[in-house]
PDB file of C-alpha atoms in Angstrom:
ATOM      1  CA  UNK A   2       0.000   0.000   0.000  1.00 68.00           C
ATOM      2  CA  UNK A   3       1.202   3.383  -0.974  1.00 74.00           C
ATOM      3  CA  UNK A   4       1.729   6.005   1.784  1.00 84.00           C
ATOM      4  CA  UNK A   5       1.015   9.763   0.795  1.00 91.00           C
ATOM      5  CA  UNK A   6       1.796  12.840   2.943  1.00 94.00           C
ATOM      6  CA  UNK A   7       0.863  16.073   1.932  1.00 96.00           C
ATOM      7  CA  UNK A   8       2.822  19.415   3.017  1.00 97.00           C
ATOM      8  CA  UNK A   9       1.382  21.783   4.426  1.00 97.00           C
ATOM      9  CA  UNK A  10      -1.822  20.898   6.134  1.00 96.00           C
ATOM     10  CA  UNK A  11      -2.785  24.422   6.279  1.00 97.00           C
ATOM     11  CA  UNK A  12      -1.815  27.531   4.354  1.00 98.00           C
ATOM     12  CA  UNK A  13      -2.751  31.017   4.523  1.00 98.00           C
ATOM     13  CA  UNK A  14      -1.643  33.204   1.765  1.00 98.00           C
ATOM     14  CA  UNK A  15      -2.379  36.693   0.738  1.00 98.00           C
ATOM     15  CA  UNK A  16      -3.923  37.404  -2.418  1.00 98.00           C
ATOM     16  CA  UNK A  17      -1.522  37.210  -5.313  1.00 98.00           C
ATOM     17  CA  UNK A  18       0.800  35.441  -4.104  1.00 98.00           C
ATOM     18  CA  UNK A  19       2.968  32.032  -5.430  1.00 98.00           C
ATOM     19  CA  UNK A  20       1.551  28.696  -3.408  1.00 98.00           C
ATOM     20  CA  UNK A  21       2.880  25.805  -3.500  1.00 98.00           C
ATOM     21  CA  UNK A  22       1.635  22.572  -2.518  1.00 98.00           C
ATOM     22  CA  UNK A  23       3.761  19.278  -1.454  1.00 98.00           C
ATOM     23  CA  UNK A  24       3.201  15.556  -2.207  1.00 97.00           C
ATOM     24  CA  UNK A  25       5.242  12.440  -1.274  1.00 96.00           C
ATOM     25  CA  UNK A  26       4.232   9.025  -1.578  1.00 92.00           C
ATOM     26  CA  UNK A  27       6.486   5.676  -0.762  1.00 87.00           C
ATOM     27  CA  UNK A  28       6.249   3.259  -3.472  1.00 80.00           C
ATOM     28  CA  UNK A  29       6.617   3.965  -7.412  1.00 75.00           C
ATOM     29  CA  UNK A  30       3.453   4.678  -9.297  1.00 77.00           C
ATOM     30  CA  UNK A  31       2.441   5.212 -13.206  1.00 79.00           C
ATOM     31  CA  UNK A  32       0.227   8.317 -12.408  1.00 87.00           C
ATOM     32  CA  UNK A  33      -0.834  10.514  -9.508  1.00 92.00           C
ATOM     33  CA  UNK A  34      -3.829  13.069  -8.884  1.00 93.00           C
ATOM     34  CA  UNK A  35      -4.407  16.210  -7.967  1.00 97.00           C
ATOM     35  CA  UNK A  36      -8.038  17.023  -6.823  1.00 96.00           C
ATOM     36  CA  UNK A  37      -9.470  19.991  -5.271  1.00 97.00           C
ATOM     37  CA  UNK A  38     -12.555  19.535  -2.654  1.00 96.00           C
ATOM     38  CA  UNK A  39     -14.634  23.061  -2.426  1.00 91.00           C
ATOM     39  CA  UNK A  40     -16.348  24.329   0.512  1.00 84.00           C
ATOM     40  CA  UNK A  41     -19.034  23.096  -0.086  1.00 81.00           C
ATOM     41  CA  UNK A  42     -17.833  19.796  -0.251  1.00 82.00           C
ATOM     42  CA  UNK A  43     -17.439  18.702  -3.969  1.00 91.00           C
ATOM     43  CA  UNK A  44     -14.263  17.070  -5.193  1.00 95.00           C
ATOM     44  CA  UNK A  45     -13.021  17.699  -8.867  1.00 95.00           C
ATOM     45  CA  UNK A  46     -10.116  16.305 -10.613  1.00 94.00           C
ATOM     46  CA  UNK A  47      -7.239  18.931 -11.487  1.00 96.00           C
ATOM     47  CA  UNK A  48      -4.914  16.835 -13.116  1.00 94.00           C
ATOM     48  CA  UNK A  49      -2.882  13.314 -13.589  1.00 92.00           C
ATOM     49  CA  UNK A  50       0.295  13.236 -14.465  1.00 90.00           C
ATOM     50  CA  UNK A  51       3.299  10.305 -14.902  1.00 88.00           C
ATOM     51  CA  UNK A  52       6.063  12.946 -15.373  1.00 90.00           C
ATOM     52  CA  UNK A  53       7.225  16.795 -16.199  1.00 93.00           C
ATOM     53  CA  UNK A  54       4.925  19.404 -15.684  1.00 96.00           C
ATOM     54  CA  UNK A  55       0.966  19.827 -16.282  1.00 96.00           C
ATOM     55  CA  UNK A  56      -0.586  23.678 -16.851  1.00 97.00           C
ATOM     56  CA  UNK A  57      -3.675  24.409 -16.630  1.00 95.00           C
ATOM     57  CA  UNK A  58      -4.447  28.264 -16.154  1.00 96.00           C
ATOM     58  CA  UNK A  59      -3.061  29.094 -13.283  1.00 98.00           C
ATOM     59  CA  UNK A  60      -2.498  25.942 -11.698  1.00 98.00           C
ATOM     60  CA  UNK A  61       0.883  23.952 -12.719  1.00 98.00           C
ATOM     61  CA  UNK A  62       1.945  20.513 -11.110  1.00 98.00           C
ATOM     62  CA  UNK A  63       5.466  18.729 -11.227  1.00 97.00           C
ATOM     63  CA  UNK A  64       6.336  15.379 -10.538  1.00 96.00           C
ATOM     64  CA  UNK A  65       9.991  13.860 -10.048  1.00 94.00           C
ATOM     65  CA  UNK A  66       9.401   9.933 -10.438  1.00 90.00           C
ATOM     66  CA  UNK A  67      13.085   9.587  -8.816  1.00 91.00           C
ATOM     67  CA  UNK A  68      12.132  11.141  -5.748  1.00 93.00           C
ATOM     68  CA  UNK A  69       8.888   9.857  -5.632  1.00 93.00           C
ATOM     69  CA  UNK A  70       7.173  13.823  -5.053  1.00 95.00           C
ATOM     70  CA  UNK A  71       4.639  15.693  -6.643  1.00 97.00           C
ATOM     71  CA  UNK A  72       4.482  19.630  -6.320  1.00 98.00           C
ATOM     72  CA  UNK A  73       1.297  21.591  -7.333  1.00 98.00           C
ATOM     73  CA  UNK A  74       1.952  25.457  -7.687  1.00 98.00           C
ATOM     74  CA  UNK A  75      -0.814  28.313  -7.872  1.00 98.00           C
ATOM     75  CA  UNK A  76       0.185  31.611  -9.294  1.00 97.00           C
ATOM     76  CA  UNK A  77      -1.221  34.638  -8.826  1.00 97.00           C
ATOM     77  CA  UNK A  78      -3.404  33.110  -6.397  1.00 98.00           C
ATOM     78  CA  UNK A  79      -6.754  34.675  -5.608  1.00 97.00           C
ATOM     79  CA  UNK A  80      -9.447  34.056  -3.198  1.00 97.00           C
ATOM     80  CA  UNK A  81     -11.503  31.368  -5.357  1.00 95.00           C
ATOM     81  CA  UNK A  82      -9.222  29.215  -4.938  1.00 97.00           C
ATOM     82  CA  UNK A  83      -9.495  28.762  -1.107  1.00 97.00           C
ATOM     83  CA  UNK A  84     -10.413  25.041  -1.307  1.00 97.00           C
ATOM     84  CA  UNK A  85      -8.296  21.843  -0.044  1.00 97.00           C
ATOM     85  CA  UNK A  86      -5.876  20.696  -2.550  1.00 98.00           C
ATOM     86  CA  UNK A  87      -5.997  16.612  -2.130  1.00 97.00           C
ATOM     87  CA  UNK A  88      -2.941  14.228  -4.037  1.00 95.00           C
ATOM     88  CA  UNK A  89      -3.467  10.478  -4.541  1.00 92.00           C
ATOM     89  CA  UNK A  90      -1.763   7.407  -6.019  1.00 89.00           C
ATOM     90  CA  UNK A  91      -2.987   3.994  -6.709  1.00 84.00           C
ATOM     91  CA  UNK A  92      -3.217   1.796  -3.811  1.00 72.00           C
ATOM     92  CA  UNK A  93      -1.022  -0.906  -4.977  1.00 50.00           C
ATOM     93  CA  UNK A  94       2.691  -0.126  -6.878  1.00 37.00           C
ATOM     94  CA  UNK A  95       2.309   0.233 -10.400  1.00 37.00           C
ATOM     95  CA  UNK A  96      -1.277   0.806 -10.655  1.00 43.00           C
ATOM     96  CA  UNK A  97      -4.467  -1.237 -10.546  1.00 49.00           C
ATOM     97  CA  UNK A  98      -8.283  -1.004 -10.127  1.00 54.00           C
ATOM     98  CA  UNK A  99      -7.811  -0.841  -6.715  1.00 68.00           C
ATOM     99  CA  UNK A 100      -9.138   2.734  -6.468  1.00 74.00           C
ATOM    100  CA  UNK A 101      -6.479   5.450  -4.985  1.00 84.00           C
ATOM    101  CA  UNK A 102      -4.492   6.212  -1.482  1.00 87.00           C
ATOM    102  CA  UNK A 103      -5.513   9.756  -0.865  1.00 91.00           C
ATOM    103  CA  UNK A 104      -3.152  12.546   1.391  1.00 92.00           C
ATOM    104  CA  UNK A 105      -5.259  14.023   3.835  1.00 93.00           C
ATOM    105  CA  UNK A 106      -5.305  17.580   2.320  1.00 95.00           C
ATOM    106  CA  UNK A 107      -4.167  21.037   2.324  1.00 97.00           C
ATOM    107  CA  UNK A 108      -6.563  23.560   3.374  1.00 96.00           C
ATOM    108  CA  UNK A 109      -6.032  26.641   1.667  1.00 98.00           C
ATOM    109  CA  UNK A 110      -7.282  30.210   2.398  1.00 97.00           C
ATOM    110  CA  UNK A 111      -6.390  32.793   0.364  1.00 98.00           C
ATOM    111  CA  UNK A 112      -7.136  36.356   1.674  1.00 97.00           C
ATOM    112  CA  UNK A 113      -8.171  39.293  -0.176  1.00 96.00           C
TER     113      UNK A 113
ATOM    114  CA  UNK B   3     -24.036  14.913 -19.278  1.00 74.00           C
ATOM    115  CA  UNK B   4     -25.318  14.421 -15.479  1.00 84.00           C
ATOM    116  CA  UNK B   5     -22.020  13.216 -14.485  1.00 94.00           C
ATOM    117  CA  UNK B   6     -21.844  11.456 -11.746  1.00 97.00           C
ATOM    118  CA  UNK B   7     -25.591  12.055  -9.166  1.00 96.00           C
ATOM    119  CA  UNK B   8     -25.749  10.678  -5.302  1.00 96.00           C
ATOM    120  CA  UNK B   9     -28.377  10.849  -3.711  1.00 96.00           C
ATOM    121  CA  UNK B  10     -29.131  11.545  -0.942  1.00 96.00           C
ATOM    122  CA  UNK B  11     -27.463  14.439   0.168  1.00 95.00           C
ATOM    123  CA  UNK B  12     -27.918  14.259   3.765  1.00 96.00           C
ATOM    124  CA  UNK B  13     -29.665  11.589   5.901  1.00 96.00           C
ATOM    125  CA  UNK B  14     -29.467  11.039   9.323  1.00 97.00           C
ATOM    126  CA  UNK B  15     -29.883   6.716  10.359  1.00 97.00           C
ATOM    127  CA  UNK B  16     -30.762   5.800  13.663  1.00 97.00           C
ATOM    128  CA  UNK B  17     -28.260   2.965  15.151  1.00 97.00           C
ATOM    129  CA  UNK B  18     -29.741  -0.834  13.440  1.00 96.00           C
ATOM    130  CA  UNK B  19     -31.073   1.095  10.258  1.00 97.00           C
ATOM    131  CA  UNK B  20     -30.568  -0.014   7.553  1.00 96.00           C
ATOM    132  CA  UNK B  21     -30.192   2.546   3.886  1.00 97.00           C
ATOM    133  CA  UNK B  22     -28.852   2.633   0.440  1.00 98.00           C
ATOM    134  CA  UNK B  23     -26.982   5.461  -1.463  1.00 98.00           C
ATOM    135  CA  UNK B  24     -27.321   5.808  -4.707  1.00 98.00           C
ATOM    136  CA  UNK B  25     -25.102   6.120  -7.649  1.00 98.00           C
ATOM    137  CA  UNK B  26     -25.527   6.831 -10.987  1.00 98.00           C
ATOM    138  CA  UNK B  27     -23.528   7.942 -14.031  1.00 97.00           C
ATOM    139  CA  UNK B  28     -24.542   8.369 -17.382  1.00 96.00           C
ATOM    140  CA  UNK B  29     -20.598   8.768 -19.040  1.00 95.00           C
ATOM    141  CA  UNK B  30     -20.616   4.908 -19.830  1.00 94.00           C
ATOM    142  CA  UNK B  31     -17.084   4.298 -17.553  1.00 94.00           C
ATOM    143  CA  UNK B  32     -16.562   0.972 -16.230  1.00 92.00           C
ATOM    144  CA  UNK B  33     -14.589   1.557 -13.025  1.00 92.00           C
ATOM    145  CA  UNK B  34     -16.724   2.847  -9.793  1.00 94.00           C
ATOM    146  CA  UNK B  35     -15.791   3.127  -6.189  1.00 93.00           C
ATOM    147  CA  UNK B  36     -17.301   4.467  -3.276  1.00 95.00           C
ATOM    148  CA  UNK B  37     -15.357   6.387  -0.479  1.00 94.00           C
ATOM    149  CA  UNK B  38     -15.620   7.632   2.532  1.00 95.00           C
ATOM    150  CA  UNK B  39     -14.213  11.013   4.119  1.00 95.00           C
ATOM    151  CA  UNK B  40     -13.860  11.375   7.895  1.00 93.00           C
ATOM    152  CA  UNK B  41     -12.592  14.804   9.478  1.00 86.00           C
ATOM    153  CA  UNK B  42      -9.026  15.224   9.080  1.00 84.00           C
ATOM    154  CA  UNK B  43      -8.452  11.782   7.373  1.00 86.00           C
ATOM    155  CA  UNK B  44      -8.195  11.194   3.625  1.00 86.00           C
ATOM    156  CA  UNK B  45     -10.768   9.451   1.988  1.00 90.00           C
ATOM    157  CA  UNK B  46     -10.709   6.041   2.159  1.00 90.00           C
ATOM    158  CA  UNK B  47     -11.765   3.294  -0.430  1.00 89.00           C
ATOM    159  CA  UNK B  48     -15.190   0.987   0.601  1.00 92.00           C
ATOM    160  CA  UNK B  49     -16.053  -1.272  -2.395  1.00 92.00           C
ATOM    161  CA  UNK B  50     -14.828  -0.781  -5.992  1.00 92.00           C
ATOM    162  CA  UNK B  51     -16.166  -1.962  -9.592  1.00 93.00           C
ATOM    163  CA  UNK B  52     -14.294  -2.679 -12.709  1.00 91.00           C
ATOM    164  CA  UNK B  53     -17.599  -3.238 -14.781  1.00 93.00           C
ATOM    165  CA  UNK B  54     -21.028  -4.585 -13.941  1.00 95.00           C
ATOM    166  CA  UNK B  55     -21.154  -7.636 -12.414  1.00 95.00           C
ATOM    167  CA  UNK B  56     -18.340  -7.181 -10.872  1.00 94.00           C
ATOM    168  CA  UNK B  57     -17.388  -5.938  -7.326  1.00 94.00           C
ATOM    169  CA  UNK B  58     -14.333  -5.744  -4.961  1.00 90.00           C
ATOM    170  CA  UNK B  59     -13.463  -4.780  -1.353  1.00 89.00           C
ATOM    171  CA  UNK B  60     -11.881  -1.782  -0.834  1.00 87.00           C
ATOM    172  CA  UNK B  61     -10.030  -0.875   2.316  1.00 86.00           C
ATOM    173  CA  UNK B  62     -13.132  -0.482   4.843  1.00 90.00           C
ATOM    174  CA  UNK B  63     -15.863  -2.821   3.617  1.00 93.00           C
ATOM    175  CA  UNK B  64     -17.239  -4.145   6.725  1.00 95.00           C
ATOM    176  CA  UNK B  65     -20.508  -3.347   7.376  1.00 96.00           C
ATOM    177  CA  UNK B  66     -21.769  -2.507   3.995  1.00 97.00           C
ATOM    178  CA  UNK B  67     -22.572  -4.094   0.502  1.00 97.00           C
ATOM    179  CA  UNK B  68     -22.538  -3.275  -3.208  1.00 98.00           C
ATOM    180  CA  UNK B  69     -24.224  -4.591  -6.608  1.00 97.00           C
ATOM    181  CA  UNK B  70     -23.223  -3.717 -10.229  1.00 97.00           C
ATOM    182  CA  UNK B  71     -25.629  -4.813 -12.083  1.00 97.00           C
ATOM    183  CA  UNK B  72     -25.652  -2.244 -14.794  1.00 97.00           C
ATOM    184  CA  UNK B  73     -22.735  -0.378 -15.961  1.00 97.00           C
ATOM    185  CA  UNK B  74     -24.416   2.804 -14.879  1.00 97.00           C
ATOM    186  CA  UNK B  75     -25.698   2.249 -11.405  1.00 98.00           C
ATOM    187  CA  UNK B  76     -23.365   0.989  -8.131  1.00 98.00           C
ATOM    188  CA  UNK B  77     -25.657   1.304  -5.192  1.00 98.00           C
ATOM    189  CA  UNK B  78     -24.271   1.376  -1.201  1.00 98.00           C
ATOM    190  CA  UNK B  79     -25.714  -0.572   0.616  1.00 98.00           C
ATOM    191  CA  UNK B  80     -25.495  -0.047   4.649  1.00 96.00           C
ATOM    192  CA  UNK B  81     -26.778  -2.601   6.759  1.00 90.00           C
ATOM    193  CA  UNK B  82     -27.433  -2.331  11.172  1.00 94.00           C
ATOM    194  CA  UNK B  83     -26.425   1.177  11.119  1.00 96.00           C
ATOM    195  CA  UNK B  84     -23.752   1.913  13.347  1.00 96.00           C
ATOM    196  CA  UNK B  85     -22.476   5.835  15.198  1.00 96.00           C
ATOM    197  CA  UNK B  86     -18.771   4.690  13.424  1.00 96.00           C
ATOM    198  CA  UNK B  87     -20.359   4.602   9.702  1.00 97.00           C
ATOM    199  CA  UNK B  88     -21.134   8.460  10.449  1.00 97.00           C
ATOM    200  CA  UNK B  89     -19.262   9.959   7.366  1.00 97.00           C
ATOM    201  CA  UNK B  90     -19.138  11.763   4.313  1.00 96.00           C
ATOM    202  CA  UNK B  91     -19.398   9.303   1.433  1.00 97.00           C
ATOM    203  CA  UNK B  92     -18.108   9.470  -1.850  1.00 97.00           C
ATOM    204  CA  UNK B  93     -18.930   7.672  -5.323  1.00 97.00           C
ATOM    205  CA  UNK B  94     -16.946   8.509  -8.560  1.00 95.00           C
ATOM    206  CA  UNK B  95     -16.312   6.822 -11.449  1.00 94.00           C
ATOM    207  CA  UNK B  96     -13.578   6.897 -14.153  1.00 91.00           C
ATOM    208  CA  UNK B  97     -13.116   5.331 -17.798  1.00 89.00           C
ATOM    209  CA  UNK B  98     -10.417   3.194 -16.791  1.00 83.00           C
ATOM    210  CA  UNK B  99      -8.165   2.377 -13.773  1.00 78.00           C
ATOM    211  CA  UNK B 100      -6.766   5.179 -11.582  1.00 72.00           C
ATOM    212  CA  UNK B 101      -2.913   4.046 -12.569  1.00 67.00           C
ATOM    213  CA  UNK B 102      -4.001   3.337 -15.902  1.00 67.00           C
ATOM    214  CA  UNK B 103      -2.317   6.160 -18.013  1.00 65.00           C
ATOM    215  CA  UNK B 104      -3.243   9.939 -17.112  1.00 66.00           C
ATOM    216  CA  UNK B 105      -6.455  10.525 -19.578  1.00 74.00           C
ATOM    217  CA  UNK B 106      -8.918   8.675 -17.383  1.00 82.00           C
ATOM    218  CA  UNK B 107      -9.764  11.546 -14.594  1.00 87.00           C
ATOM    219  CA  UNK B 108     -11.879  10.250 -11.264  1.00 90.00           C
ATOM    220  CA  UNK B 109     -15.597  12.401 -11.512  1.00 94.00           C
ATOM    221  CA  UNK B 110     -16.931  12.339  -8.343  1.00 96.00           C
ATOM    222  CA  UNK B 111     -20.714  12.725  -7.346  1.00 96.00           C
ATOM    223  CA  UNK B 112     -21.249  15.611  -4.980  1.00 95.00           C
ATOM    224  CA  UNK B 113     -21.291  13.444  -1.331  1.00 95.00           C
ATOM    225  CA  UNK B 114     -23.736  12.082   1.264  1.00 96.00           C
ATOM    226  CA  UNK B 115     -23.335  13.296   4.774  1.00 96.00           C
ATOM    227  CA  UNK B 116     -24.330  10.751   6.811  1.00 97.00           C
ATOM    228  CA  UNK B 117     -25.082  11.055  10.730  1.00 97.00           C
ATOM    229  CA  UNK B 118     -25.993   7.643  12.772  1.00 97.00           C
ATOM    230  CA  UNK B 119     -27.366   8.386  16.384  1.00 96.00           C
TER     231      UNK B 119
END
């Protein structure tokens, strides 16, 4: 089973500024996720990624495969996206069907 | 497209009651799994499906069932209640297996929050 810890577990930013978001997990993978849970509850996929760099507006993620982390920045960060920022694997090395090991999450608040 | 629909959204169980949560999604994937979220925890995996007619254990099963009989439908079943099954739960789907390549995104259903008293 894969282990996945998330740094930090909270983060308060000013508006505009550069976040960034850390992921390790213990055992190699072929993809990992980056999700975002509003408020309000809902969880949405933000990206998967085997290796380099993903864009997507403002959001970018990174993974090294070597070290076995996963970065997600936010530039020019605003208030929408206050949210927690949640990273997964697949439960068993190498992938599966097994459904994903999730990191418990990093709440974000970004004030105007 | 619906996406992925739960439903309830909020139901409160009294302890030896017994309830299903429903699942639905109308984007013709075959993989389905239901989670559950618990404050300050991750979510964690319950039962999973790889197409109908076909259904696994997860990582906390016990005390609840599954059925897949169609490819869009993967009710939750939860039998005798219990305070511990109080929780947010989860169902999403995706085309193909979560390590499976990086074009199949999970699409998640909006939650159930749960309460047993």
């Amino acid at each position: 089973k894969n282990e996945v810890e998330q740094s930090p577990q909270n983060l308060t930013a000013q508006e505009g500024e550069f976040i960034t978001i850390n992921c390790s997990y213990s055992v190699g993978i072929s993809a990992l996720h980056w999700l975002q849970q509003h408020p309000g509850g809902g969880i949405v996929s933000l990206f998967m990624l085997s290796s380099g760099k993903k864009k997507h507006g403002r959001l970018i993620a990174t993974i090294n495969i070597q070290e076995k982390h996963s970065s997600l920045h936010i530039t020019a960060s605003h208030p929408r996206d206050s949210a927690v920022y949640i990273c997964a694997v697949p439960g068993r090395s190498g992938g599966g069907a097994d459904g994903l090991t999730f990191g418990k999450g990093t709440h974000l608040i970004i004030q105007p | 497209n619906a996406g992925v629909t739960q439903t309830p959204k909020f139901r409160i169980l009294k302890i030896g009651q017994s309830m299903t949560l429903q699942c639905t999604q109308d984007m013709n994937h075959n993989y389905m799994y239901w989670y559950r979220q618990d404050p300050g925890m991750g979510l964690k995996l319950i039962y999973y499906s790889v197409g109908a007619g076909i259904t696994d254990k997860g990582e906390v099963p016990n005390g609840y069932n599954v059925s897949r009989s169609t490819t869009e439908d993967f009710p939750l079943r939860l039998e005798l209640a219990a305070p511990s099954q109080t929780s947010v739960y989860f169902c999403a789907s995706s085309y193909s297996g979560p390590g499976q390549g990086t074009n199949s995104p999970l699409h998640f259903g909006n939650g159930t929050r749960l309460t047993v008293t």
